Tab-separated table of C-alpha atoms in Angstrom:
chain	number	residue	atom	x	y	z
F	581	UNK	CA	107.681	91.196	93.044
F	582	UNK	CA	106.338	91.687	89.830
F	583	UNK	CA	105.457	88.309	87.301
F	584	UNK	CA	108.804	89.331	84.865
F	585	UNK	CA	110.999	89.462	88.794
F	586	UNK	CA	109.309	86.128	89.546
F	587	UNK	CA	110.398	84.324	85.852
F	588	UNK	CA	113.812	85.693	86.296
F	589	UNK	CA	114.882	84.139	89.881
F	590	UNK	CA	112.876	81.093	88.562
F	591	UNK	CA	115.001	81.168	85.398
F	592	UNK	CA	118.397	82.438	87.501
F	593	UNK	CA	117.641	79.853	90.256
F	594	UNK	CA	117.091	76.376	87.752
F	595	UNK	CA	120.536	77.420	86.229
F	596	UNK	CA	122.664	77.882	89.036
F	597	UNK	CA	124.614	76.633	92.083
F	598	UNK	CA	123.415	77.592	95.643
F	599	UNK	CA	126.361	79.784	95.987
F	600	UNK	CA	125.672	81.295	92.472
F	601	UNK	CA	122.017	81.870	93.155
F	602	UNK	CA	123.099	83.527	96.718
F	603	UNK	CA	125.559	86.351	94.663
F	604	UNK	CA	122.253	86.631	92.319
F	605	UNK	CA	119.780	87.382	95.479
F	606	UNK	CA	122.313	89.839	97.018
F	607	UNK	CA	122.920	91.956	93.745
F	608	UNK	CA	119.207	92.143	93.177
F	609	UNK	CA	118.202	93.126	97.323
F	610	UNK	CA	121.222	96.207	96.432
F	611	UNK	CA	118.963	97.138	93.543
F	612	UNK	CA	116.085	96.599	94.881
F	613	UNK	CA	117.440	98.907	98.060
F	614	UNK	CA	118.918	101.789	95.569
F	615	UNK	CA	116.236	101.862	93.198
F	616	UNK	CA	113.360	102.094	96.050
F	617	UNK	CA	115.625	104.748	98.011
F	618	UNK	CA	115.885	106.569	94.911
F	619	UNK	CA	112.326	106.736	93.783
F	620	UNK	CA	110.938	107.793	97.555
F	621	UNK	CA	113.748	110.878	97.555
F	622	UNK	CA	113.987	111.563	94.783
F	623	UNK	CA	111.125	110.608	91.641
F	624	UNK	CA	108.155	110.934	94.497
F	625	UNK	CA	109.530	114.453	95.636
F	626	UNK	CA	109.940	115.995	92.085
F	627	UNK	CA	106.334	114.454	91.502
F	628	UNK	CA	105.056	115.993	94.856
F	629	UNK	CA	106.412	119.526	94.998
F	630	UNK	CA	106.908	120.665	91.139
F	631	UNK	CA	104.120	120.453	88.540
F	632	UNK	CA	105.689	121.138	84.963
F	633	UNK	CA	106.784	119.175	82.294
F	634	UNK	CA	110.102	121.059	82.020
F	635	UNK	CA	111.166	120.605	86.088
F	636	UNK	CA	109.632	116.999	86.369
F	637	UNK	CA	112.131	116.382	83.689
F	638	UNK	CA	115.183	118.421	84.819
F	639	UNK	CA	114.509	116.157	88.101
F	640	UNK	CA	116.108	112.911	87.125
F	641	UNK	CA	119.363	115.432	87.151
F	642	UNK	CA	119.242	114.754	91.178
F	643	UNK	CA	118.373	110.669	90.536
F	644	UNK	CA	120.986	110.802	87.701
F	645	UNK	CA	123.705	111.574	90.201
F	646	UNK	CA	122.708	109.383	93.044
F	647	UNK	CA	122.550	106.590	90.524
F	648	UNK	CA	126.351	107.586	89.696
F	649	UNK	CA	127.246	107.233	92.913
F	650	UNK	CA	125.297	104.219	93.369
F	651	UNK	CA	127.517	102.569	90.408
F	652	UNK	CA	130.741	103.849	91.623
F	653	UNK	CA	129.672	101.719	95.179
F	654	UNK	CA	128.403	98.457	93.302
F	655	UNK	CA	131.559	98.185	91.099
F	656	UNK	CA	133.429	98.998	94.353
F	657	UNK	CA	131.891	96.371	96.362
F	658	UNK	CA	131.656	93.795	92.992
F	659	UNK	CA	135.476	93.591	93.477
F	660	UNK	CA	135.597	93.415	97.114
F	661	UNK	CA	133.301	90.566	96.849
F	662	UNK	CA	134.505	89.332	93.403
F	663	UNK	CA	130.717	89.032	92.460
F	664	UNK	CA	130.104	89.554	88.585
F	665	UNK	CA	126.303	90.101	89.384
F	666	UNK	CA	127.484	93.412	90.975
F	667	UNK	CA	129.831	94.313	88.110
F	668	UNK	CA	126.464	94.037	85.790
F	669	UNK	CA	124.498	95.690	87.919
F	670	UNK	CA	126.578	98.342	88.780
F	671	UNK	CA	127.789	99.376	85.209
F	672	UNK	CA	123.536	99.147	84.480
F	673	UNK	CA	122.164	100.748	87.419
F	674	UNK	CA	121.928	104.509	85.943
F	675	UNK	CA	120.202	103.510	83.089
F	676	UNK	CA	117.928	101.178	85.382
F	677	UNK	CA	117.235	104.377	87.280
F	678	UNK	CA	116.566	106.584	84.052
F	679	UNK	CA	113.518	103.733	82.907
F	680	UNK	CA	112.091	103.491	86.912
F	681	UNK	CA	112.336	107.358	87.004
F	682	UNK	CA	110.725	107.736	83.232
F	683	UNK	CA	108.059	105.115	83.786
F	684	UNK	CA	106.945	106.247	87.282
F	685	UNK	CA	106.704	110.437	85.587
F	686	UNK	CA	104.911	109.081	82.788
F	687	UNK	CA	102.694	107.066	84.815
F	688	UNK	CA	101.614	109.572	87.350
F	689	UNK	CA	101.361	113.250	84.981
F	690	UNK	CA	102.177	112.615	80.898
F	691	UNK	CA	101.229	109.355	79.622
F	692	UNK	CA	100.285	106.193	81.354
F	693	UNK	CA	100.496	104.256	77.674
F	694	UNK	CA	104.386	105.048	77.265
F	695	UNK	CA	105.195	103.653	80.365
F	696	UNK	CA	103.029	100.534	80.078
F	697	UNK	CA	105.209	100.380	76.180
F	698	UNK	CA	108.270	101.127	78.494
F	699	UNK	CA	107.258	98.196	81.145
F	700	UNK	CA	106.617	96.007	78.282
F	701	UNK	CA	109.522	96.338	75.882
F	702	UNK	CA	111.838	95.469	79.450
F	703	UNK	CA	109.225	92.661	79.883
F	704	UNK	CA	108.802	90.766	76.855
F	705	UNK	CA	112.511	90.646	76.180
F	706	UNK	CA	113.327	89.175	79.595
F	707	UNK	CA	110.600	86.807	79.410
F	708	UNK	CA	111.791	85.382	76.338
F	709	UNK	CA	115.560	84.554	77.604
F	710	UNK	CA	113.778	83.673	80.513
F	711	UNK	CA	111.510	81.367	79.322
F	712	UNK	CA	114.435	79.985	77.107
F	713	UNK	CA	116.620	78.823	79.168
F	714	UNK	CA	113.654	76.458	80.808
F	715	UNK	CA	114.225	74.583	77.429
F	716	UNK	CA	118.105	75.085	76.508
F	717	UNK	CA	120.935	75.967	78.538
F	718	UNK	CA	121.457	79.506	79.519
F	719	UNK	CA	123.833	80.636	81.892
F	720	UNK	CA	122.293	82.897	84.618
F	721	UNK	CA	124.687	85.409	84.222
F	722	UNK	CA	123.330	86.131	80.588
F	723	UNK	CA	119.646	85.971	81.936
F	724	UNK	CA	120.730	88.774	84.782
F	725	UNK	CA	122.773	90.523	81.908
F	726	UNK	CA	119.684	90.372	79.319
F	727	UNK	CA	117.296	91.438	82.422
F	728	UNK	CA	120.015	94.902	83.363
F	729	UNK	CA	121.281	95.685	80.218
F	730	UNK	CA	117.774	95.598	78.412
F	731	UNK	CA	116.360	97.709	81.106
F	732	UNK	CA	119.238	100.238	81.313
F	733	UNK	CA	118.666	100.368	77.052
F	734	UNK	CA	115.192	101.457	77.692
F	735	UNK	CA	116.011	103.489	80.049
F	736	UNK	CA	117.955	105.705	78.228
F	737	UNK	CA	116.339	105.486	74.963
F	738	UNK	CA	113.007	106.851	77.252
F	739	UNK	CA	115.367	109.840	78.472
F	740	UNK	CA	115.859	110.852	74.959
F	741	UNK	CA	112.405	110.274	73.309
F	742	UNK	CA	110.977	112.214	76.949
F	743	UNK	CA	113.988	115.227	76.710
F	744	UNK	CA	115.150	114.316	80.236
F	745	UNK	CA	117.719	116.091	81.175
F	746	UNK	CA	120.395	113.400	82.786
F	747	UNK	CA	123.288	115.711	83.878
F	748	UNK	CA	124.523	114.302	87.118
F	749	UNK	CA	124.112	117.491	89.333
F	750	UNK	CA	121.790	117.923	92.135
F	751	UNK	CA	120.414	122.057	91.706
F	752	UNK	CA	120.511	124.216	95.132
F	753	UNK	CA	116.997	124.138	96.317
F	754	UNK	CA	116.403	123.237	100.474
F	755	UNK	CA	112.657	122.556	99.752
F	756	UNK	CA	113.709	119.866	97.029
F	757	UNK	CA	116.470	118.797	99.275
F	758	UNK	CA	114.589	118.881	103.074
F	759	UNK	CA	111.827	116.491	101.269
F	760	UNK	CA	114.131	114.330	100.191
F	761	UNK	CA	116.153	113.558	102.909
F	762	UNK	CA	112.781	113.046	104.876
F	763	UNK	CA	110.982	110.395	102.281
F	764	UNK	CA	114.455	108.267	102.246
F	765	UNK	CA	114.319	108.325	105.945
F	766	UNK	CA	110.469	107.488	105.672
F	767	UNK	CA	111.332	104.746	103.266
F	768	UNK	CA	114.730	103.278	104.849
F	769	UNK	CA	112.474	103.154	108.160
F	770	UNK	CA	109.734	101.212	106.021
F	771	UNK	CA	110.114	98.678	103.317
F	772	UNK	CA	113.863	99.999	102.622
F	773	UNK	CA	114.684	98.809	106.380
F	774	UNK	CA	113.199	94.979	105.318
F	775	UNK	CA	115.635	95.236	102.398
F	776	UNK	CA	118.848	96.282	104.636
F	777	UNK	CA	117.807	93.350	106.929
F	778	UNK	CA	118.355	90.917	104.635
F	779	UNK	CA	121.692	92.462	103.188
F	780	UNK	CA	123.220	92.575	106.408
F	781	UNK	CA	123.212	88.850	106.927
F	782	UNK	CA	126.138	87.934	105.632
F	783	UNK	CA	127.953	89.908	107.922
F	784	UNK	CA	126.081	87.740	110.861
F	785	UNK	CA	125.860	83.681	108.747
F	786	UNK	CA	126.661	84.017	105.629
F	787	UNK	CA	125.727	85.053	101.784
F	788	UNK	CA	123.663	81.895	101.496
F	789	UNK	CA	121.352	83.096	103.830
F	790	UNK	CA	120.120	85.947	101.345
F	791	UNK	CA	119.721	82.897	99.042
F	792	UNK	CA	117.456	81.245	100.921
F	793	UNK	CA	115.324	84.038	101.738
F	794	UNK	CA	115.354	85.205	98.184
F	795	UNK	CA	114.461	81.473	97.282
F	796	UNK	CA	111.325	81.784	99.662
F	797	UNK	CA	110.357	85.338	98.345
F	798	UNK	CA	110.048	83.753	94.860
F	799	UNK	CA	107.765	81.285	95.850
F	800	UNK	CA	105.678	83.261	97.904
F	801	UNK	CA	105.748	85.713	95.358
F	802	UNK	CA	101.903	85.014	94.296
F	803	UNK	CA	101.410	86.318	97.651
F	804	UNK	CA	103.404	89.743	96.612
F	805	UNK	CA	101.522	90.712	93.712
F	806	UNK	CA	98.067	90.013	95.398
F	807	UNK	CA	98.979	92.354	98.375
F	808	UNK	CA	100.457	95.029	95.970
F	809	UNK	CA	96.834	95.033	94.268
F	810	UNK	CA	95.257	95.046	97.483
F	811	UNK	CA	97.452	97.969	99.156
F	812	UNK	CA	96.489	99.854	95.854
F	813	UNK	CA	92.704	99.434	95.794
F	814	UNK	CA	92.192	99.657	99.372
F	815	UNK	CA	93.241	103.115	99.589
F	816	UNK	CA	90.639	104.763	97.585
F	817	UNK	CA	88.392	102.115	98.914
F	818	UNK	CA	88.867	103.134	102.723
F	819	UNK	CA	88.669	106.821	101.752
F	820	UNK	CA	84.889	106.346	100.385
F	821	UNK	CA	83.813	104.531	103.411
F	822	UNK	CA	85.177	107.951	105.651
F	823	UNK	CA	82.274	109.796	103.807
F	824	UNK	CA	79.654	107.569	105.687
F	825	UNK	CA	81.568	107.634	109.118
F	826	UNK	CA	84.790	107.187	110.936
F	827	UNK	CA	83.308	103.600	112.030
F	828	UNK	CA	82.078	102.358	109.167
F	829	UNK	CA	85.450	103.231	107.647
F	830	UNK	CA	86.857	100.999	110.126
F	831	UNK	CA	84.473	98.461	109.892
F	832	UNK	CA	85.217	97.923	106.102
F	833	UNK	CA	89.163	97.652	106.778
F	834	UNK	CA	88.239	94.884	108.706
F	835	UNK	CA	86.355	93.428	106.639
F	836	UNK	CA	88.751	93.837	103.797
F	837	UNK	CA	91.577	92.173	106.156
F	838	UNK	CA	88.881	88.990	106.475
F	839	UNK	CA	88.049	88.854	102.855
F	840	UNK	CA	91.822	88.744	101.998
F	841	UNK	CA	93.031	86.081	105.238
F	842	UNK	CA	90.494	83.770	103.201
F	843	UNK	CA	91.584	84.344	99.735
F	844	UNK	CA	96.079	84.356	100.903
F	845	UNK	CA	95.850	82.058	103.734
F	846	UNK	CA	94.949	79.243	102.193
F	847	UNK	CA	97.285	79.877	99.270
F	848	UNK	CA	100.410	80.954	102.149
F	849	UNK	CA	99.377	77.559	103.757
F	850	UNK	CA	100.063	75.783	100.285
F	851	UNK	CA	103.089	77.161	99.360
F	852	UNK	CA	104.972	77.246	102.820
F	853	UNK	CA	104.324	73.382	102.132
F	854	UNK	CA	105.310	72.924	98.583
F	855	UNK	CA	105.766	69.338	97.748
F	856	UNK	CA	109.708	68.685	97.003
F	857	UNK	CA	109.345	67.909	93.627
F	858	UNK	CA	107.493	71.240	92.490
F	859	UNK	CA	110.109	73.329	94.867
F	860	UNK	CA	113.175	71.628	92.894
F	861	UNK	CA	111.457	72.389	89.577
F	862	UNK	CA	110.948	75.915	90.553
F	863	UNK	CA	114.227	76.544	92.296
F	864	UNK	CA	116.684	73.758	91.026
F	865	UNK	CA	119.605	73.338	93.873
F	866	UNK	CA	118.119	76.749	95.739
F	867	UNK	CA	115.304	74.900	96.843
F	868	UNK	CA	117.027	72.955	99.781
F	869	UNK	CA	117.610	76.074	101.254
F	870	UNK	CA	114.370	77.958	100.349
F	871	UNK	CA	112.168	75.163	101.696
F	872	UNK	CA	113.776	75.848	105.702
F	873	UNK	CA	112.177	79.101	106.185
F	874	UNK	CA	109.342	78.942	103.561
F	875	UNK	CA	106.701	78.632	106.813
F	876	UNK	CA	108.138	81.360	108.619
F	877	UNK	CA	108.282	83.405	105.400
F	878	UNK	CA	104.938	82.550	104.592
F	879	UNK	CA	103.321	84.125	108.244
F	880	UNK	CA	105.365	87.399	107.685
F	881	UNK	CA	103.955	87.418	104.227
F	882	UNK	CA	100.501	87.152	105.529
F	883	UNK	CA	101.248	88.934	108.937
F	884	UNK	CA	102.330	91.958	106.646
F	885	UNK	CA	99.394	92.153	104.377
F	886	UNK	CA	97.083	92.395	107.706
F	887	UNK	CA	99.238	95.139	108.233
F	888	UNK	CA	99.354	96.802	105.182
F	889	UNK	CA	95.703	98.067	105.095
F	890	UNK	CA	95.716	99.168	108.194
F	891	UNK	CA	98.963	101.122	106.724
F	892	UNK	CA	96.071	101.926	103.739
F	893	UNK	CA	93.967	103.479	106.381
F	894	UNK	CA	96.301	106.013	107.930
F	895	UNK	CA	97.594	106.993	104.115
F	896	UNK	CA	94.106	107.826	103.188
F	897	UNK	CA	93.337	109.932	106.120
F	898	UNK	CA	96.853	111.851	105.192
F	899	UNK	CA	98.745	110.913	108.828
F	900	UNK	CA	102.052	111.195	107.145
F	901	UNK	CA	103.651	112.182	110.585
F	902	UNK	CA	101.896	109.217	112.755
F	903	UNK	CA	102.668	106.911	109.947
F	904	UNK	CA	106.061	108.015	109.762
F	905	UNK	CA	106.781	107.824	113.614
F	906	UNK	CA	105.145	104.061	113.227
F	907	UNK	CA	107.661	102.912	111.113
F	908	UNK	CA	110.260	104.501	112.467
F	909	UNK	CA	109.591	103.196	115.597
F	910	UNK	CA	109.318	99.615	114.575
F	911	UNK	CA	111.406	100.020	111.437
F	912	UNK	CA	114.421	100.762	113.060
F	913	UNK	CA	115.480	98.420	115.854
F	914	UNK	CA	114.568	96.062	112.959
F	915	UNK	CA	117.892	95.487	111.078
F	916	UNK	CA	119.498	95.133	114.796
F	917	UNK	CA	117.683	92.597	116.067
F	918	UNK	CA	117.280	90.415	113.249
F	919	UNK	CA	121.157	90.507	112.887
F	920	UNK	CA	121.331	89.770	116.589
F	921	UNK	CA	118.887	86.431	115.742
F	922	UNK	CA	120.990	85.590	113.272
F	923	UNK	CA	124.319	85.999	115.098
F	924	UNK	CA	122.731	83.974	117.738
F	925	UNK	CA	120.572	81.317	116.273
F	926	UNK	CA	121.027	80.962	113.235
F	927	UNK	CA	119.243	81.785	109.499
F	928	UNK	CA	116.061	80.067	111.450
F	929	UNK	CA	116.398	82.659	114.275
F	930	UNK	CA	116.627	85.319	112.106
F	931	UNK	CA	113.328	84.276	110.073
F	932	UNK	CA	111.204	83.970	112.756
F	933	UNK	CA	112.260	87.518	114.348
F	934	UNK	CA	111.020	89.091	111.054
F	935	UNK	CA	107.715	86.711	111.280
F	936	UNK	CA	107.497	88.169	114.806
F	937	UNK	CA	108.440	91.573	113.996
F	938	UNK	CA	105.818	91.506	111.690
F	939	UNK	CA	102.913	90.793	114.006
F	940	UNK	CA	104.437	93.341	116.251
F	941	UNK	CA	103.806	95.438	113.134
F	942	UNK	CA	100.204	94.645	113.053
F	943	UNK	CA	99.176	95.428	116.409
F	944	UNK	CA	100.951	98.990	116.055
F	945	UNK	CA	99.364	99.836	112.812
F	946	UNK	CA	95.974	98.612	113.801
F	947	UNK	CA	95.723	99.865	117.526
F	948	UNK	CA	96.864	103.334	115.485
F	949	UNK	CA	94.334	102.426	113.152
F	950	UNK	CA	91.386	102.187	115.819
F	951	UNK	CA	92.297	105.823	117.837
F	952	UNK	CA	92.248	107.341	114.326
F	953	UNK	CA	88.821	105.913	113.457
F	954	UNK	CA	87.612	106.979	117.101
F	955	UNK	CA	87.292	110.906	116.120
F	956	UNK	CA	84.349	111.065	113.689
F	957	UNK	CA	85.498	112.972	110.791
F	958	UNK	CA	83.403	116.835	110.112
């Protein structure tokens, strides 16, 4: 969760009702589900098997249409559900796709400086309504609106500056299309599966449920932007140990994994037990909620950065297949059994399941981890 996500379900939560804030989490876990789906099919395979300026661009063609059809499903399910955070979201969600699509292309081959001016022009202007409303009134459903409607502007406005092209077809091609159908499976079976988790509780307790989770998450979001650094650095990190030898690549992951325990733990430890009156300041009425599965939360949190670099290790070796059969393997029976937790015990039961399925996590990715390591590398 990035510091401008954290101000706006800070901002959303102060403002609103439990129920309210609950509509708010599920609306943002659908775009957090689209949007990641899209950019692992779609922006990651244009980047990974074309090269020029002219067919990166042409590419958001095939996110431009997926986005459509997104919409078409949010407005859909907006008046099945009568939730007006859908309605935004859905009439937004092309244009939010055009900026994440823009901003990742820019990042990664033309110009890393437009989309940091892209990241910041969204930023600044939801930090300001954001940071507003702490002081006056400001309904949440303007904050949301200002947050999806200023990001769908840029969005769109980057399309035109860039000389995207943004008709909604998707152009014959089986390499395009074979890659893309495998890094959506690759990312529903990985973080994407985490996502459908959570929006499939309503079906088993209720739509408070995503509340409270999405209540934790923004607490524990500290934790978030730490690992995403971490993940990031550790990469390039664990692929300059190789060159001295298998084991003392291994030997550095692990002592990576220490050095961050003692830096998050203690911080995880402290939020999971947030004194009441910082927790209602932070979350308004949400907090009540939040605070029930903070400590749960809080171990997954943890549980998953240990995880995570051992996730590092196998990405910088290039064990796209092994890492892919990992997360499918505990990916997968994911969604099921934390809907069967919840069905049976509760928002609780469901928590813990993804705390456990989390360590379960660890000891796959690290035991994988070790027999990697084990073959010295030429």
């Amino acid at each position: 969760m990035s510091v401008v996500g954290l101000l706006l379900s800070v901002a959303i939560a102060r403002r609103s009702s439990v129920s309210e804030f609950s509509t708010f989490a599920i609306a943002m876990s659908l775009y957090l589900l689209v949007n990641g789906c899209i950019r692992s099919a779609i922006t990651e395979t244009t980047l990974s098997l074309e090269h020029s300026s002219t067919s990166d661009r042409r590419g958001f063609e095939r996110a431009s249409i997926a986005a459509l059809f997104a919409a078409v499903g949010l407005v859909i399910g907006s008046l099945i559900f009568e939730s007006l955070y859908m309605v935004v979201l859905g009439l937004s969600i092309h244009g939010l796709t055009a900026l994440d699509y823009s901003r990742t292309v820019n990042s990664a081959l033309f110009d890393a400086e437009v989309a940091l001016k892209q990241g910041l022009s969204w930023s600044i202007a939801v930090a300001i309504v954001a940071l507003t409303s702490f002081a006056i009134p400001v309904a949440p459903i303007v904050v949301f609106s200002t947050w999806a409607g200023v990001g769908a502007l840029v969005g769109y406005i980057s399309l035109w500056v860039g000389g995207y092209s943004w008709r909604p077809i998707w152009p014959r091609n089986r390499q395009h299309t074979g890659a893309a159908m495998f890094f959506s499976l690759d990312y529903l079976a990985g973080s994407g599966g985490s996502l459908l988790s959570t929006n499939l509780l309503p079906l088993a307790i209720n739509a408070s449920a995503v509340g409270a989770i999405r209540g934790a998450g923004t607490v524990l979001g500290p934790i978030g932007l730490l690992s995403t650094t971490a993940r990031s650095l550790t990469i390039s990190y664990l692929s300059r140990a190789r060159a001295v030898s298998s084991q003392h690549e291994f030997k550095s992951a692990l002592a990576v994994t220490t050095a961050l325990l003692c830096a998050v733990g203690p911080l995880a430890l402290s939020l999971a037990f947030l004194p009441d009156g910082i927790g209602s300041f932070l979350l308004g009425e949400s907090w009540t909620p939040a605070s029930s599965v903070l400590l749960p939360l809080a171990l997954e949190s943890v549980l998953a950065l240990v995880g995570s670099i051992a996730a590092a290790g196998h990405r910088s070796r290039m064990a796209g297949t092994r890492s892919l059969a990992l997360r499918a393997a505990v990916g997968i029976p994911r969604p099921f059994a934390i809907v069967v937790a919840a069905t049976s015990f509760g928002l609780e039961g469901a928590v813990w399941t993804m705390a456990a399925i989390a360590a379960l996590n660890v000891v796959v990715w690290w035991i994988s981890y070790w027999r990697l390591t084990r073959v010295e590398t030429p």
